[in-house]
């Protein structure tokens, strides 16, 4: 079948602008071969459906696969594919927004970024639990989680989905509801939400039930940044991680997250704009081994005020955080303390919050929680995201802090670390409680602590890539296993898929046996020809049984996936600027005012 005519823009390999649209979060960290669709098809709102359908029919007739991309934020590049296949880029395809105050239901198109989504909710006095990056899109996020600052209080973003609309591989469109009596719908709902993003069809719209600010009038937030100097503040980090471990005993409307980001100015300039590029700061602080204004420790606390009563707030949890911080940046020489004092002045320009005041829920999410960058650092990375139901060793906080410290202050060697740690569990946690309904396939609902240890490296710096690999490999070896510091089992999140993504070998990291079997059955039923089988992160296939286009059997790609090798050195900063500019324009086109956010 000849390549069909589409009414939307299409970029074929080699076309002008192909490289711009090919770029996504994982492009610089994955082999070019894996991230280069033969054609990128970009259906446009409000007439996206016919082009989506044409792409499905073309792929089915020609034994090709479709990679579905909305925001392009998949860590391991699962929304892209090889030159044998095509990509549907839905970032401008479905912009609908229809809130019905009477039913309390919102139908929303999947092409919203989280910033657009949360800003629109805020304008209506509403909020929802979502993840943190402004440019993650609803399309993928609805299927991989929505783990975030309100997880213990309200559960995952996905838990709030009442129904979704999906194009299946046979070209039919279906609305699938959580409460459908039909077993086929029940299975599809289960598989799509949490069981392998992009595997079952093309999600176009979702219906959710947002929460109202007015039902949580006395909510509070606490956000604090300090410059992080491991030489002086190692114990502060250890104590914060201990507090994360203990957080499962907090009431479930209390959430808490610890972040360390250390490296070049990208991260902090995303947070405060050009101030961090101040020539004086760069000259005097940037390349110091253990301290620079680009090494920060950040904590975020949220009280969601379930019962809507003025005097229910228990400040003791926040006091524990404050008590830990009371000794921050102490000790060392006067010069070290002086530098930290100046760094703190810079960080004070960021949006901070203390818990003495009431902060509207929607305000917390848009202003305090959402991160302004499209990526943490403009470099390739090795990501690591792991969960556990029980931290395996009492000295895990000491171990984790030491592993982080080993990479802090090494930007002059081309190494930048980003780490986040949060407790999602406890017997009253909504993540756990919602999981008991068994409507979605998100695994590891009994998770307590979740930990990310991510390293970005500058390929132009000799030794940086090797050092990053060693750190990453050692982390995995020491954290997981019978004598692992973090967990005896290797449990991962779909939203943070990393390393090997050959599903036929790796599925036990993402599913229980029973749930994987159920998802495989659904895949077989809804996608018998493998239209949604664009790479090796696919449910229900082995290299033998996979359709040819799935590229499951390529050892060299597997190796490159593990070690994050792409053949090219790609300038992330050039592309991220272009994509940030595009994000601003797209919000404007939807009539959403994001100027305050990007000020
Ligand atoms: C910097 C950064 C920060 C993040 N922070 C968080 C966080 O705080 N919490 C959290 O939970 N997650 C977080 N994530 C992960 C993110 O939520 C997931 O990767 C999410 O799936 C991205 O969705 P997307 O549409 O932007 O990306 P994409 O790469 O386009 O999609 C991700 C996956 O979903 C599939 N998919 C996308 N759209 C559709 C569709 N319409 N129909 C069918 N399949 C589709 C793709 O094929 C792919 O497998 C973060 C990611 C990044 C890069």
Coordinates of C-alpha atoms and ligand atoms in Angstrom, one line a residue:
X1 CA 0.0 0.0 0.0
X2 CA 1.3 3.4 -1.0
X3 CA 2.1 5.9 1.8
X4 CA -1.3 7.5 2.3
X5 CA -2.2 11.2 2.1
X6 CA -2.7 12.8 5.5
X7 CA -4.4 16.1 6.1
X8 CA -1.9 16.8 8.9
X9 CA 1.9 17.5 8.8
X10 CA 4.1 14.5 8.1
X11 CA 7.9 14.4 8.5
X12 CA 9.7 11.6 6.7
X13 CA 13.2 10.6 7.6
X14 CA 15.5 13.1 6.0
X15 CA 12.9 15.9 5.7
X16 CA 13.6 19.4 6.8
X17 CA 12.4 19.6 10.5
X18 CA 12.4 15.8 10.9
X19 CA 15.2 16.1 13.4
X20 CA 13.3 18.7 15.5
X21 CA 10.2 16.5 15.7
X22 CA 12.2 13.3 16.2
X23 CA 13.7 14.8 19.4
X24 CA 12.2 13.7 22.6
X25 CA 13.4 13.2 26.2
X26 CA 15.3 10.0 25.4
X27 CA 16.8 10.9 22.1
X28 CA 20.3 11.8 23.3
X29 CA 20.4 8.7 25.6
X30 CA 19.3 6.0 23.2
X31 CA 20.7 4.6 19.9
X32 CA 19.7 6.7 16.9
X33 CA 18.4 3.6 15.2
X34 CA 15.8 3.0 17.9
X35 CA 14.6 6.6 17.9
X36 CA 14.2 7.3 14.2
X37 CA 10.7 6.5 12.8
X38 CA 10.3 6.3 9.1
X39 CA 7.7 9.0 9.3
X40 CA 6.3 11.2 12.1
X41 CA 2.6 11.8 11.6
X42 CA 1.3 14.8 13.5
X43 CA -2.6 14.8 13.6
X44 CA -4.0 18.2 14.5
X45 CA -6.9 19.3 16.7
X46 CA -9.9 19.3 16.1
X47 CA -9.6 17.0 13.0
X48 CA -7.2 14.4 14.3
X49 CA -9.4 11.2 14.1
X50 CA -9.3 10.6 10.3
X51 CA -5.5 10.9 10.2
X52 CA -5.1 8.6 13.3
X53 CA -7.4 6.1 11.5
X54 CA -5.5 6.3 8.3
X55 CA -2.2 5.6 10.1
X56 CA -3.7 2.6 11.8
X57 CA -5.0 1.2 8.6
X58 CA -1.8 1.8 6.8
X59 CA 0.3 0.1 9.5
X60 CA -2.0 -2.9 9.7
X61 CA -2.0 -3.4 5.9
X62 CA 1.8 -3.1 5.6
X63 CA 2.8 -5.0 8.7
X64 CA 4.3 -2.0 10.3
X65 CA 4.1 -0.9 13.9
X66 CA 3.0 2.5 15.3
X67 CA 4.8 4.1 18.2
X68 CA 2.4 6.4 20.0
X69 CA 3.9 9.6 21.3
X70 CA 2.2 12.4 23.1
X71 CA 4.7 14.3 25.3
X72 CA 7.7 12.2 24.4
X73 CA 8.8 11.9 28.0
X74 CA 9.3 8.2 28.3
X75 CA 12.7 7.6 29.9
X76 CA 13.6 4.7 27.7
X77 CA 12.2 6.1 24.5
X78 CA 9.3 3.7 24.2
X79 CA 7.2 6.2 22.3
X80 CA 9.6 6.1 19.4
X81 CA 10.7 3.4 17.0
X82 CA 13.1 2.2 14.3
X83 CA 13.1 3.3 10.6
X84 CA 10.9 0.3 9.8
X85 CA 7.9 1.8 11.6
X86 CA 6.0 5.0 12.0
X87 CA 5.2 7.3 14.9
X88 CA 2.0 9.1 15.6
X89 CA 2.8 12.3 17.5
X90 CA -0.4 13.4 19.3
X91 CA 1.0 16.4 21.0
X92 CA -1.4 18.7 19.1
X93 CA -4.2 16.2 18.3
X94 CA -6.7 16.3 21.2
X95 CA -7.2 19.5 23.1
X96 CA -10.8 19.1 24.3
X97 CA -11.7 20.4 27.8
X98 CA -15.2 19.9 29.0
X99 CA -16.0 20.2 32.7
X100 CA -19.5 19.6 33.9
X101 CA -19.9 21.2 37.4
X102 CA -23.1 19.3 38.0
X103 CA -21.7 15.8 37.5
X104 CA -18.2 16.9 38.7
X105 CA -16.7 15.1 35.6
X106 CA -14.1 16.5 33.3
X107 CA -13.5 15.1 29.8
X108 CA -10.1 16.1 28.6
X109 CA -8.1 15.5 25.4
X110 CA -4.7 13.8 26.0
X111 CA -2.7 16.5 24.3
X112 CA -2.5 18.7 27.4
X113 CA 0.8 19.1 29.1
X114 CA 0.5 18.8 32.9
X115 CA 1.1 22.5 33.2
X116 CA -1.9 23.3 30.9
X117 CA -4.0 20.6 32.7
X118 CA -3.2 21.9 36.2
X119 CA -3.5 25.5 35.2
X120 CA -7.0 25.0 33.7
X121 CA -8.0 23.1 36.8
X122 CA -6.7 25.9 39.0
X123 CA -8.7 28.5 37.1
X124 CA -11.8 26.4 37.9
X125 CA -10.9 26.0 41.6
X126 CA -10.0 22.3 41.1
X127 CA -7.0 20.1 41.4
X128 CA -5.8 16.6 40.8
X129 CA -2.8 14.4 41.9
X130 CA -0.2 14.5 39.1
X131 CA 3.5 14.2 38.5
X132 CA 5.9 17.0 38.6
X133 CA 7.3 17.9 35.1
X134 CA 5.3 20.6 33.3
X135 CA 5.9 19.1 29.9
X136 CA 4.8 15.5 30.6
X137 CA 1.5 15.0 28.7
X138 CA -1.7 13.5 29.8
X139 CA -1.5 10.8 27.0
X140 CA 1.4 8.9 28.6
X141 CA 0.9 10.0 32.1
X142 CA -2.6 8.5 32.3
X143 CA -1.1 5.1 31.6
X144 CA 2.1 5.2 33.6
X145 CA 1.0 6.7 36.9
X146 CA 0.8 10.2 38.0
X147 CA 3.0 9.5 41.1
X148 CA 3.5 12.8 42.8
X149 CA 3.1 15.0 45.8
X150 CA -0.5 14.0 46.5
X151 CA -0.1 10.3 46.1
X152 CA -0.6 9.2 49.7
X153 CA -3.6 11.6 50.0
X154 CA -5.4 10.8 46.7
X155 CA -3.5 8.0 44.9
X156 CA -2.3 8.0 41.3
X157 CA -3.5 10.3 38.6
X158 CA -4.7 7.1 36.8
X159 CA -6.8 6.2 39.8
X160 CA -9.0 9.2 39.1
X161 CA -9.9 8.0 35.6
X162 CA -13.6 7.2 35.2
X163 CA -13.4 6.2 31.5
X164 CA -11.1 6.7 28.5
X165 CA -11.6 6.7 24.7
X166 CA -9.3 4.5 22.7
X167 CA -8.7 3.6 19.0
X168 CA -8.0 -0.1 18.7
X169 CA -5.8 -1.8 16.1
X170 CA -8.9 -2.8 14.0
X171 CA -9.8 0.9 13.6
X172 CA -12.7 0.8 16.0
X173 CA -13.1 3.5 18.7
X174 CA -14.3 2.5 22.1
X175 CA -15.2 4.3 25.3
X176 CA -14.0 2.1 28.2
X177 CA -15.4 2.8 31.6
X178 CA -14.2 1.6 35.0
X179 CA -17.7 0.5 36.0
X180 CA -18.5 -1.2 32.7
X181 CA -20.3 -4.6 33.3
X182 CA -18.7 -5.9 30.1
X183 CA -15.7 -8.3 30.8
X184 CA -13.8 -7.1 27.7
X185 CA -14.0 -3.5 28.9
X186 CA -13.0 -4.5 32.4
X187 CA -9.9 -6.3 31.0
X188 CA -9.0 -3.4 28.7
X189 CA -9.4 -0.8 31.4
X190 CA -7.2 -2.9 33.6
X191 CA -4.5 -3.4 31.0
X192 CA -4.3 0.1 29.5
X193 CA -4.1 1.8 33.0
X194 CA -0.8 0.6 34.3
X195 CA -0.1 -2.5 32.1
X196 CA 2.3 -1.2 29.4
X197 CA 1.8 2.3 27.8
X198 CA 1.1 2.4 24.1
X199 CA 0.6 -1.4 23.9
X200 CA -3.2 -1.7 23.4
X201 CA -4.3 1.2 21.2
X202 CA -4.4 5.0 21.0
X203 CA -5.9 6.8 23.9
X204 CA -7.5 10.0 22.8
X205 CA -9.6 11.4 25.7
X206 CA -10.1 10.6 29.3
X207 CA -12.8 11.4 31.8
X208 CA -11.7 12.2 35.3
X209 CA -13.3 13.5 38.5
X210 CA -11.2 16.4 39.8
X211 CA -11.2 17.5 43.5
X212 CA -12.4 20.9 44.6
X213 CA -10.2 23.4 46.5
X214 CA -13.2 24.4 48.5
X215 CA -13.4 20.9 50.0
X216 CA -9.8 21.3 51.3
X217 CA -9.9 24.9 52.5
X218 CA -7.2 24.7 55.1
X219 CA -4.5 22.9 53.1
X220 CA -0.9 23.8 53.6
X221 CA 2.4 23.4 51.8
X222 CA 6.0 23.7 52.8
X223 CA 8.8 24.0 50.4
X224 CA 12.4 24.7 51.2
X225 CA 15.7 24.9 49.3
X226 CA 19.1 24.9 50.7
X227 CA 22.5 24.8 49.1
X228 CA 23.8 21.3 49.6
X229 CA 27.4 20.7 50.6
X230 CA 28.0 17.0 51.4
X231 CA 31.0 17.8 53.5
X232 CA 28.9 19.8 55.9
X233 CA 25.4 18.4 55.3
X234 CA 25.7 14.7 54.8
X235 CA 23.9 14.0 58.1
X236 CA 21.1 16.3 57.1
X237 CA 20.4 14.2 54.1
X238 CA 20.7 11.0 56.0
X239 CA 18.1 12.2 58.6
X240 CA 15.7 13.4 55.8
X241 CA 15.9 9.9 54.3
X242 CA 15.2 8.4 57.7
X243 CA 12.2 10.6 57.9
X244 CA 11.0 9.4 54.5
X245 CA 11.2 5.8 55.8
X246 CA 9.2 6.8 58.8
X247 CA 6.6 8.7 56.8
X248 CA 4.3 5.7 56.3
X249 CA 3.2 6.4 59.9
X250 CA 2.0 10.0 59.0
X251 CA -1.7 10.5 58.4
X252 CA -2.5 9.9 54.8
X253 CA -3.2 13.5 53.9
X254 CA 0.5 14.3 54.6
X255 CA 2.9 13.9 51.7
X256 CA 6.7 14.5 51.8
X257 CA 9.4 14.3 49.1
X258 CA 13.2 14.9 49.2
X259 CA 15.2 16.0 46.2
X260 CA 18.9 16.5 45.6
X261 CA 19.9 18.1 42.3
X262 CA 23.6 18.8 41.7
X263 CA 25.3 19.8 38.5
X264 CA 25.3 22.6 36.0
X265 CA 23.1 25.6 35.9
X266 CA 20.4 24.0 33.8
X267 CA 18.4 22.7 36.7
X268 CA 18.5 25.8 38.8
X269 CA 18.1 28.2 35.9
X270 CA 14.9 26.3 35.1
X271 CA 13.8 27.2 38.6
X272 CA 14.9 30.8 38.9
X273 CA 15.7 31.9 35.4
X274 CA 18.8 33.8 34.5
X275 CA 19.9 34.6 38.0
X276 CA 22.0 31.5 38.2
X277 CA 23.9 32.4 35.1
X278 CA 25.2 35.4 36.8
X279 CA 28.8 35.7 35.7
X280 CA 30.1 36.4 39.2
X281 CA 28.4 33.2 40.5
X282 CA 29.7 31.1 37.7
X283 CA 33.2 32.4 38.1
X284 CA 33.5 31.9 41.8
X285 CA 31.3 28.9 42.6
X286 CA 30.8 26.7 39.6
X287 CA 33.7 24.3 39.7
X288 CA 34.3 23.9 43.4
X289 CA 34.4 20.3 44.3
X290 CA 31.9 20.1 47.1
X291 CA 29.8 23.2 46.9
X292 CA 28.3 25.4 44.2
X293 CA 25.0 27.2 43.8
X294 CA 24.0 24.4 41.5
X295 CA 23.9 21.8 44.2
X296 CA 20.6 22.0 46.0
X297 CA 18.7 20.0 48.6
X298 CA 14.9 20.6 48.3
X299 CA 12.1 19.3 50.4
X300 CA 8.4 19.5 49.7
X301 CA 5.6 18.8 52.2
X302 CA 1.9 18.9 51.5
X303 CA -1.0 18.7 53.9
X304 CA -4.3 18.1 52.0
X305 CA -6.8 18.7 54.8
X306 CA -9.1 15.8 54.1
X307 CA -11.8 16.8 56.6
X308 CA -11.9 20.5 55.6
X309 CA -11.7 21.6 59.2
X310 CA -9.6 24.6 60.3
X311 CA -8.0 23.0 63.3
X312 CA -7.1 19.5 62.1
X313 CA -3.6 20.3 61.0
X314 CA -0.9 18.6 63.1
X315 CA 2.3 20.7 62.7
X316 CA 4.5 18.1 64.3
X317 CA 5.4 16.3 61.0
X318 CA 6.6 19.6 59.5
X319 CA 8.4 20.4 62.8
X320 CA 10.5 17.3 62.3
X321 CA 11.6 18.5 58.9
X322 CA 12.4 21.9 60.4
X323 CA 14.4 20.4 63.3
X324 CA 16.6 18.5 60.8
X325 CA 17.3 21.7 58.9
X326 CA 18.2 23.6 62.0
X327 CA 21.8 22.5 61.6
X328 CA 22.1 22.9 57.9
X329 CA 25.3 24.5 56.4
X330 CA 26.9 24.7 59.9
X331 CA 30.6 24.0 60.6
X332 CA 33.4 24.3 58.0
X333 CA 35.6 27.4 57.5
X334 CA 34.2 31.0 57.5
X335 CA 34.8 31.1 53.7
X336 CA 32.7 27.9 53.1
X337 CA 29.9 29.3 55.3
X338 CA 30.1 32.6 53.5
X339 CA 29.7 30.9 50.1
X340 CA 26.8 28.9 51.4
X341 CA 25.2 32.1 52.8
X342 CA 25.4 33.7 49.3
X343 CA 24.1 30.6 47.7
X344 CA 21.1 30.6 50.1
X345 CA 20.4 34.2 49.1
X346 CA 20.2 33.1 45.5
X347 CA 18.0 30.1 46.3
X348 CA 15.7 32.5 48.3
X349 CA 14.6 33.9 44.9
X350 CA 12.8 30.6 44.3
X351 CA 9.1 30.0 45.1
X352 CA 9.3 28.9 48.7
X353 CA 6.5 28.3 51.2
X354 CA 6.2 27.7 54.9
X355 CA 3.4 25.8 56.5
X356 CA 2.2 28.6 58.8
X357 CA 0.0 29.8 56.0
X358 CA -2.9 28.2 54.1
X359 CA -2.1 27.4 50.5
X360 CA -4.8 26.4 48.1
X361 CA -4.3 22.9 46.8
X362 CA -4.4 24.0 43.1
X363 CA -1.9 26.8 43.9
X364 CA 0.5 24.2 45.5
X365 CA 0.3 22.0 42.5
X366 CA 0.9 24.6 39.8
X367 CA 3.2 27.0 41.6
X368 CA 5.2 25.0 44.1
X369 CA 5.1 21.4 42.9
X370 CA 5.4 21.6 39.1
X371 CA 9.0 21.7 37.8
X372 CA 9.7 24.2 35.1
X373 CA 12.2 22.4 32.9
X374 CA 11.5 19.9 30.1
X375 CA 14.5 17.9 31.5
X376 CA 16.7 18.1 34.6
X377 CA 20.0 18.6 32.8
X378 CA 20.6 19.0 29.1
X379 CA 22.7 15.8 28.8
X380 CA 22.2 12.1 28.3
X381 CA 21.4 10.1 31.3
X382 CA 21.2 6.8 33.1
X383 CA 18.0 6.5 35.1
X384 CA 17.2 4.4 38.0
X385 CA 13.8 4.2 39.7
X386 CA 13.1 1.5 42.2
X387 CA 10.4 0.8 44.8
X388 CA 10.2 -1.3 47.8
X389 CA 7.5 -2.4 50.2
X390 CA 10.1 -2.5 53.0
X391 CA 13.5 -0.9 53.0
X392 CA 15.8 -3.9 53.4
X393 CA 18.5 -2.5 55.6
X394 CA 18.6 -0.1 58.5
X395 CA 21.6 1.6 57.1
X396 CA 20.0 2.3 53.8
X397 CA 19.7 6.1 54.5
X398 CA 23.4 6.3 55.1
X399 CA 24.1 4.2 52.0
X400 CA 21.8 6.2 49.8
X401 CA 23.2 9.6 51.0
X402 CA 26.7 8.4 50.4
X403 CA 25.9 7.3 46.9
X404 CA 24.3 10.7 46.1
X405 CA 27.2 12.5 47.7
X406 CA 29.7 10.6 45.5
X407 CA 28.3 12.5 42.5
X408 CA 27.6 15.9 44.0
X409 CA 29.9 18.8 42.9
X410 CA 31.3 16.9 39.9
X411 CA 30.0 19.1 37.1
X412 CA 33.5 20.0 36.2
X413 CA 34.0 16.3 35.4
X414 CA 30.7 16.3 33.3
X415 CA 28.6 14.5 36.0
X416 CA 25.3 15.7 37.3
X417 CA 23.1 13.8 39.7
X418 CA 19.4 14.0 40.3
X419 CA 17.7 12.0 43.1
X420 CA 14.3 12.0 44.6
X421 CA 12.9 9.9 47.4
X422 CA 9.3 9.7 48.7
X423 CA 7.2 7.5 50.8
X424 CA 4.0 6.4 49.0
X425 CA 2.8 3.9 51.6
X426 CA 1.4 3.1 54.9
X427 CA -1.8 1.4 55.7
X428 CA -3.9 4.5 55.1
X429 CA -2.2 5.5 51.9
X430 CA -4.5 6.0 48.9
X431 CA -2.0 4.4 46.6
X432 CA -2.4 1.2 48.6
X433 CA -6.2 1.6 49.1
X434 CA -7.0 2.4 45.5
X435 CA -5.0 -0.7 44.4
X436 CA -7.3 -3.0 46.3
X437 CA -10.1 -2.1 43.9
X438 CA -8.1 -4.1 41.2
X439 CA -9.4 -1.9 38.4
X440 CA -6.0 -1.0 37.1
X441 CA -2.8 -3.1 36.6
X442 CA -0.3 -0.8 38.4
X443 CA 1.9 -3.1 40.3
X444 CA 3.6 -2.7 43.7
X445 CA 0.7 -1.0 45.3
X446 CA 2.1 -1.9 48.7
X447 CA 5.2 0.3 48.0
X448 CA 6.5 2.4 50.8
X449 CA 9.7 4.1 49.7
X450 CA 10.4 5.0 46.1
X451 CA 13.8 6.1 45.1
X452 CA 15.3 7.6 42.0
X453 CA 19.1 7.8 41.5
X454 CA 19.7 9.4 38.1
X455 CA 23.0 10.5 36.6
X456 CA 23.5 12.8 33.6
X457 CA 26.8 12.9 31.8
X458 CA 28.6 15.2 29.4
X459 CA 29.9 13.0 26.6
X460 CA 32.5 15.6 25.6
X461 CA 34.2 15.2 29.0
X462 CA 36.7 12.4 29.0
X463 CA 35.7 9.7 31.5
X464 CA 32.3 11.1 32.4
X465 CA 30.3 8.4 30.6
X466 CA 32.4 5.6 32.1
X467 CA 32.1 7.1 35.6
X468 CA 28.3 7.4 35.2
X469 CA 28.0 3.8 34.2
X470 CA 30.1 2.6 37.1
X471 CA 28.1 4.6 39.6
X472 CA 24.8 3.4 38.1
X473 CA 25.9 -0.3 38.0
X474 CA 27.2 -0.2 41.5
X475 CA 24.0 1.4 42.8
X476 CA 22.0 -1.4 41.3
X477 CA 24.3 -4.1 42.6
X478 CA 24.4 -2.7 46.1
X479 CA 20.7 -1.7 46.4
X480 CA 18.9 -4.8 45.2
X481 CA 19.1 -8.5 46.0
X482 CA 19.4 -10.8 49.0
X483 CA 21.9 -8.5 50.7
X484 CA 20.6 -5.3 49.0
X485 CA 20.5 -2.1 51.0
X486 CA 17.2 -1.0 49.5
X487 CA 15.2 -4.0 48.5
X488 CA 15.4 -7.7 48.2
X489 CA 13.3 -7.6 45.0
X490 CA 13.9 -5.6 41.9
X491 CA 10.5 -3.8 41.5
X492 CA 10.2 -0.9 39.1
X493 CA 7.8 1.7 37.9
X494 CA 6.5 2.0 34.3
X495 CA 7.0 5.7 34.4
X496 CA 10.6 5.3 35.2
X497 CA 11.5 2.2 33.0
X498 CA 15.2 1.9 32.7
X499 CA 18.0 -0.3 31.5
X500 CA 16.9 -3.4 29.6
X501 CA 13.5 -2.9 28.2
X502 CA 13.0 -6.4 26.6
X503 CA 9.7 -7.1 28.1
X504 CA 9.8 -10.8 27.7
X505 CA 12.8 -10.9 30.0
X506 CA 12.0 -8.0 32.2
X507 CA 8.2 -8.2 32.9
X508 CA 8.7 -9.5 36.5
X509 CA 10.1 -6.1 37.4
X510 CA 6.8 -4.5 36.4
X511 CA 4.0 -7.0 37.0
X512 CA 2.9 -9.8 39.2
X513 CA 2.6 -13.2 37.4
X514 CA -1.2 -13.1 37.4
X515 CA -1.4 -9.5 36.1
X516 CA 1.1 -10.0 33.3
X517 CA -0.9 -13.0 32.1
X518 CA -4.1 -11.0 32.1
X519 CA -2.4 -8.1 30.2
X520 CA -0.9 -10.6 27.6
X521 CA -4.4 -12.0 27.0
X522 CA -5.8 -8.5 26.4
X523 CA -2.9 -7.7 24.0
X524 CA -3.5 -10.8 22.0
X525 CA -7.2 -10.0 21.7
X526 CA -6.9 -6.3 20.8
X527 CA -3.7 -6.3 18.8
X528 CA -3.3 -9.7 17.1
X529 CA -1.1 -8.3 14.3
X530 CA 1.2 -6.3 16.5
X531 CA 0.3 -2.8 15.2
X532 CA 1.3 -1.4 18.6
X533 CA 4.5 -3.3 18.8
X534 CA 7.1 -0.7 17.9
X535 CA 9.9 -1.8 20.1
X536 CA 10.9 -4.4 22.7
X537 CA 8.9 -2.9 25.5
X538 CA 5.9 -4.9 24.4
X539 CA 3.5 -7.1 26.3
X540 CA 3.1 -10.8 25.4
X541 CA 5.8 -11.5 22.9
X542 CA 9.1 -13.3 22.8
X543 CA 11.7 -12.8 20.1
X544 CA 10.3 -15.9 18.4
X545 CA 6.7 -15.1 18.5
X546 CA 7.1 -11.4 17.7
X547 CA 6.1 -9.9 14.4
X548 CA 9.2 -9.0 12.3
X549 CA 8.8 -5.2 12.8
X550 CA 9.1 -5.5 16.6
X551 CA 13.0 -5.7 16.5
X552 CA 13.0 -7.8 19.6
X553 CA 16.0 -9.8 18.7
X554 CA 18.7 -7.3 18.2
X555 CA 21.4 -7.9 20.7
X556 CA 23.3 -4.7 19.8
X557 CA 20.2 -2.6 20.5
X558 CA 19.7 -4.3 23.8
X559 CA 23.3 -3.5 24.8
X560 CA 23.0 0.1 23.8
X561 CA 19.8 0.4 25.8
X562 CA 21.4 -0.8 28.9
X563 CA 24.4 1.4 28.6
X564 CA 22.6 4.3 27.2
X565 CA 24.8 4.7 24.1
X566 CA 23.7 6.8 21.2
X567 CA 26.1 7.1 18.3
X568 CA 25.8 10.8 18.2
X569 CA 26.5 13.6 20.6
X570 CA 23.3 15.6 20.4
X571 CA 22.9 19.1 21.8
X572 CA 19.9 18.7 24.2
X573 CA 20.0 22.4 25.1
X574 CA 19.3 23.4 21.5
X575 CA 16.2 21.2 21.2
X576 CA 14.8 21.8 24.7
X577 CA 14.8 25.5 24.0
X578 CA 12.8 24.9 20.8
X579 CA 10.4 22.6 22.5
X580 CA 9.9 25.0 25.5
X581 CA 9.1 27.8 23.0
X582 CA 6.6 25.5 21.3
X583 CA 5.0 24.6 24.7
X584 CA 4.4 28.3 25.3
X585 CA 2.8 28.7 21.9
X586 CA 0.6 25.7 22.2
X587 CA -0.7 26.8 25.6
X588 CA -1.5 30.2 24.1
X589 CA -3.3 28.5 21.3
X590 CA -5.5 26.7 23.8
X591 CA -6.1 30.0 25.6
X592 CA -4.2 29.0 28.7
X593 CA -2.2 31.7 30.4
X594 CA 1.2 30.3 31.4
X595 CA 3.2 33.6 31.5
X596 CA 3.3 33.6 35.3
X597 CA 4.8 30.1 35.3
X598 CA 7.5 30.9 32.9
X599 CA 8.3 34.4 34.2
Ligands
LIG1 C1 11.6 15.1 33.6 C2 10.5 14.1 33.9 C3 9.8 14.1 35.1 C4 8.8 13.2 35.4 N1 8.1 13.2 36.5 C5 7.2 12.3 36.8 C6 6.5 12.4 38.0 O1 6.7 13.2 38.9 N2 5.5 11.4 38.2 C7 5.2 10.5 37.3 O2 4.3 9.6 37.5 N3 5.9 10.4 36.1 C8 6.9 11.3 35.9 N4 7.5 11.2 34.7 C9 7.2 10.1 33.8 C10 6.1 10.5 32.8 O3 4.9 10.7 33.6 C11 5.8 9.3 31.9 O4 7.0 9.0 31.2 C12 4.7 9.5 31.0 O5 4.3 8.3 30.4 C13 5.0 10.5 29.9 O6 4.0 10.7 29.1 P1 4.2 11.5 27.7 O7 2.9 11.5 27.0 O8 4.8 12.9 28.1 O9 5.3 10.7 27.0 P2 5.4 9.7 25.8 O10 6.8 9.3 25.7 O11 4.8 10.3 24.6 O12 4.6 8.5 26.2 C14 4.9 7.6 27.3 C15 4.4 6.2 27.0 O13 3.0 6.3 26.8 C16 2.6 5.9 25.5 N5 1.6 6.8 25.1 C17 1.7 8.2 25.0 N6 0.6 8.7 24.6 C18 -0.3 7.7 24.3 C19 -1.6 7.7 23.8 N7 -2.3 8.8 23.5 N8 -2.2 6.5 23.6 C20 -1.5 5.3 23.9 N9 -0.2 5.3 24.4 C21 0.4 6.5 24.6 C22 3.8 5.9 24.7 O14 3.8 5.0 23.6 C23 4.9 5.6 25.7 O15 5.1 4.2 25.9 C24 8.5 12.2 34.4 C25 9.2 12.1 33.2 C26 10.2 13.1 32.9 C27 11.0 13.0 31.7

